[in-house]
mmCIF file of C-alpha atoms in Angstrom:
data_model
loop_
_atom_site.group_PDB
_atom_site.id
_atom_site.type_symbol
_atom_site.label_atom_id
_atom_site.label_comp_id
_atom_site.label_asym_id
_atom_site.label_seq_id
_atom_site.Cartn_x
_atom_site.Cartn_y
_atom_site.Cartn_z
ATOM 1 C CA HIS A 1 2.262 3.571 6.928
ATOM 2 C CA GLY A 2 5.636 5.029 7.776
ATOM 3 C CA GLU A 3 4.519 8.481 8.974
ATOM 4 C CA GLY A 4 3.102 7.494 12.349
ATOM 5 C CA ALA A 5 0.846 4.991 14.077
ATOM 6 C CA LEU A 6 -2.317 5.011 16.149
ATOM 7 C CA GLN A 7 -1.387 4.928 19.826
ATOM 8 C CA MET A 8 -3.943 3.199 22.018
ATOM 9 C CA LEU A 9 -3.543 3.435 25.772
ATOM 10 C CA VAL A 10 -4.593 0.195 27.461
ATOM 11 C CA ASP A 11 -5.146 -0.865 31.052
ATOM 12 C CA PHE A 12 -5.183 -4.638 31.510
ATOM 13 C CA PRO A 13 -5.466 -5.528 35.229
ATOM 14 C CA GLY A 14 -4.613 -9.224 34.873
ATOM 15 C CA ALA A 15 -5.900 -10.760 38.124
ATOM 16 C CA GLY A 16 -7.953 -13.419 36.377
ATOM 17 C CA LYS A 17 -10.071 -10.995 34.304
ATOM 18 C CA TRP A 18 -10.434 -11.053 30.524
ATOM 19 C CA THR A 19 -9.903 -7.501 29.243
ATOM 20 C CA GLY A 20 -9.818 -6.024 25.757
ATOM 21 C CA ALA A 21 -8.984 -2.678 24.175
ATOM 22 C CA TYR A 22 -10.685 -1.931 20.871
ATOM 23 C CA ALA A 23 -10.238 0.576 18.049
ATOM 24 C CA GLU A 24 -12.565 0.662 15.040
ATOM 25 C CA ILE A 25 -13.330 2.746 11.987
ATOM 26 C CA GLU A 26 -16.262 2.952 9.599
ATOM 27 C CA MET A 27 -15.285 1.949 6.079
ATOM 28 C CA TYR A 28 -15.596 4.001 2.924
ATOM 29 C CA VAL A 29 -14.411 1.245 0.554
ATOM 30 C CA VAL A 30 -17.049 -1.359 1.354
ATOM 31 C CA ASP A 31 -16.731 -3.828 -1.570
ATOM 32 C CA TRP A 32 -13.797 -6.080 -0.732
ATOM 33 C CA THR A 33 -14.462 -8.782 -3.355
ATOM 34 C CA PRO A 34 -11.174 -8.039 -5.203
ATOM 35 C CA PHE A 35 -9.189 -8.775 -2.023
ATOM 36 C CA SER A 36 -8.169 -12.078 -0.458
ATOM 37 C CA ALA A 37 -6.865 -10.977 2.951
ATOM 38 C CA LEU A 38 -6.808 -8.222 5.538
ATOM 39 C CA ALA A 39 -3.776 -7.360 7.679
ATOM 40 C CA ALA A 40 -2.817 -4.935 10.438
ATOM 41 C CA ASP A 41 0.472 -4.327 12.244
ATOM 42 C CA VAL A 42 0.585 -4.006 16.043
ATOM 43 C CA TYR A 43 3.631 -2.884 18.021
ATOM 44 C CA LEU A 44 4.093 -3.667 21.718
ATOM 45 C CA PRO A 45 6.802 -1.777 23.627
ATOM 46 C CA TYR A 46 9.718 -3.707 25.131
ATOM 47 C CA ASN A 47 8.275 -3.584 28.670
ATOM 48 C CA VAL A 48 5.002 -5.364 27.817
ATOM 49 C CA PRO A 49 4.859 -8.821 29.427
ATOM 50 C CA ASN A 50 4.264 -11.812 27.154
ATOM 51 C CA GLY A 51 0.677 -12.944 26.753
ATOM 52 C CA LEU A 52 -1.207 -10.190 24.923
ATOM 53 C CA LYS A 53 -3.073 -11.193 21.765
ATOM 54 C CA GLY A 54 -4.689 -9.370 18.872
ATOM 55 C CA ARG A 55 -7.596 -10.020 16.556
ATOM 56 C CA LEU A 56 -9.373 -8.338 13.652
ATOM 57 C CA ILE A 57 -13.114 -7.690 13.792
ATOM 58 C CA LEU A 58 -15.525 -6.764 10.993
ATOM 59 C CA THR A 59 -19.055 -5.393 10.935
ATOM 60 C CA VAL A 60 -20.818 -6.402 7.713
ATOM 61 C CA GLY A 61 -24.076 -6.070 5.819
ATOM 62 C CA GLU A 62 -27.295 -4.118 6.183
ATOM 63 C CA LYS A 63 -27.894 -5.623 9.627
ATOM 64 C CA TRP A 64 -24.422 -4.531 10.781
ATOM 65 C CA GLU A 65 -23.494 -8.092 11.775
ATOM 66 C CA TRP A 66 -20.358 -8.367 13.854
ATOM 67 C CA THR A 67 -17.782 -11.101 13.309
ATOM 68 C CA GLU A 68 -14.332 -11.611 14.756
ATOM 69 C CA MET A 69 -11.386 -13.817 13.970
ATOM 70 C CA ASN A 70 -11.769 -17.334 15.374
ATOM 71 C CA ARG A 71 -8.359 -17.303 17.015
ATOM 72 C CA PRO A 72 -6.364 -14.378 18.341
ATOM 73 C CA VAL A 73 -2.757 -13.891 17.277
ATOM 74 C CA ALA A 74 -0.046 -13.896 19.985
ATOM 75 C CA LEU A 75 1.766 -10.540 20.088
ATOM 76 C CA LYS A 76 5.463 -10.313 20.938
ATOM 77 C CA PRO A 77 6.927 -7.328 22.813
ATOM 78 C CA ASP A 78 9.492 -4.976 21.260
ATOM 79 C CA GLN A 79 8.542 -5.732 17.653
ATOM 80 C CA TRP A 80 5.899 -5.184 15.001
ATOM 81 C CA ASN A 81 3.431 -8.093 14.836
ATOM 82 C CA THR A 82 1.205 -8.661 11.804
ATOM 83 C CA ILE A 83 -2.344 -9.924 12.268
ATOM 84 C CA THR A 84 -3.667 -11.403 9.012
ATOM 85 C CA ALA A 85 -7.076 -12.877 8.176
ATOM 86 C CA ASN A 86 -8.199 -14.611 4.998
ATOM 87 C CA LEU A 87 -11.236 -12.957 3.373
ATOM 88 C CA LYS A 88 -11.927 -15.615 0.740
ATOM 89 C CA PRO A 89 -15.264 -17.452 0.740
ATOM 90 C CA GLY A 90 -15.166 -20.377 3.157
ATOM 91 C CA SER A 91 -12.283 -18.933 5.211
ATOM 92 C CA MET A 92 -11.924 -20.574 8.608
ATOM 93 C CA ASP A 93 -10.406 -17.376 10.074
ATOM 94 C CA TRP A 94 -13.821 -15.943 11.058
ATOM 95 C CA LYS A 95 -16.585 -16.895 13.504
ATOM 96 C CA PHE A 96 -18.943 -17.152 10.541
ATOM 97 C CA PHE A 97 -17.658 -18.054 7.127
ATOM 98 C CA PRO A 98 -17.314 -15.262 4.576
ATOM 99 C CA ASP A 99 -19.125 -15.516 1.276
ATOM 100 C CA GLU A 100 -19.344 -13.076 -1.612
ATOM 101 C CA ALA A 101 -22.175 -11.167 0.134
ATOM 102 C CA PHE A 102 -19.936 -10.797 3.213
ATOM 103 C CA ARG A 103 -17.122 -9.297 1.145
ATOM 104 C CA LYS A 104 -19.383 -6.912 -0.787
ATOM 105 C CA ASP A 105 -20.627 -4.937 2.210
ATOM 106 C CA ILE A 106 -18.006 -4.267 4.896
ATOM 107 C CA ARG A 107 -19.223 -1.522 7.253
ATOM 108 C CA LYS A 108 -16.553 -1.350 9.992
ATOM 109 C CA LEU A 109 -13.083 -2.668 10.709
ATOM 110 C CA GLY A 110 -11.746 -3.102 14.237
ATOM 111 C CA VAL A 111 -8.544 -4.208 15.937
ATOM 112 C CA ARG A 112 -8.797 -5.632 19.452
ATOM 113 C CA ILE A 113 -5.898 -6.230 21.833
ATOM 114 C CA GLU A 114 -6.706 -8.802 24.531
ATOM 115 C CA SER A 115 -5.398 -9.930 27.888
ATOM 116 C CA ASP A 116 -7.036 -13.238 28.775
ATOM 117 C CA ARG A 117 -6.757 -13.084 32.597
ATOM 118 C CA ALA A 118 -3.047 -12.250 32.271
ATOM 119 C CA PRO A 119 -0.790 -10.364 31.803
ATOM 120 C CA ALA A 120 -1.302 -7.097 33.610
ATOM 121 C CA TYR A 121 -0.128 -4.099 31.576
ATOM 122 C CA LYS A 122 -0.903 -0.399 31.523
ATOM 123 C CA GLY A 123 0.516 1.736 28.736
ATOM 124 C CA PRO A 124 0.608 2.195 24.966
ATOM 125 C CA VAL A 125 0.215 -0.225 22.089
ATOM 126 C CA PHE A 126 0.465 0.927 18.475
ATOM 127 C CA ILE A 127 -1.610 0.016 15.396
ATOM 128 C CA ASP A 128 -0.414 0.805 11.868
ATOM 129 C CA ASN A 129 -0.445 -0.255 8.235
ATOM 130 C CA ILE A 130 -3.975 -1.699 8.055
ATOM 131 C CA ARG A 131 -4.290 -3.025 4.529
ATOM 132 C CA LEU A 132 -6.227 -5.145 2.093
ATOM 133 C CA ILE A 133 -4.209 -7.733 0.196
ATOM 134 C CA LYS A 134 -5.014 -8.805 -3.367
#
């Protein structure tokens, strides 16, 4: 945080097609039981049309099960947007509900930027300051 950000070049055609751009990383700190939330900051340049959304995605457990946030977060152009998801057992932020087993074995973390049939945009988006919150 503060030194630079991940730049992801996206190409969302609009035209009635759902499109997503995805960045992920394998985790080295896999036991997240001390933490209650996960957050990431996403910056959209000033020339991005309204309508892009972001969501956090996790891969968990020995079977590498994939789960994403239930609802994407609307991203506003020309500012940093924070995507936050509750990690506590029973959280409604995820497609399946986290329990202690879920939080003890996180394998991957991903950030997806989405264009749900609109808008069209080709260019950079920036991801930074991914963090666990006690």
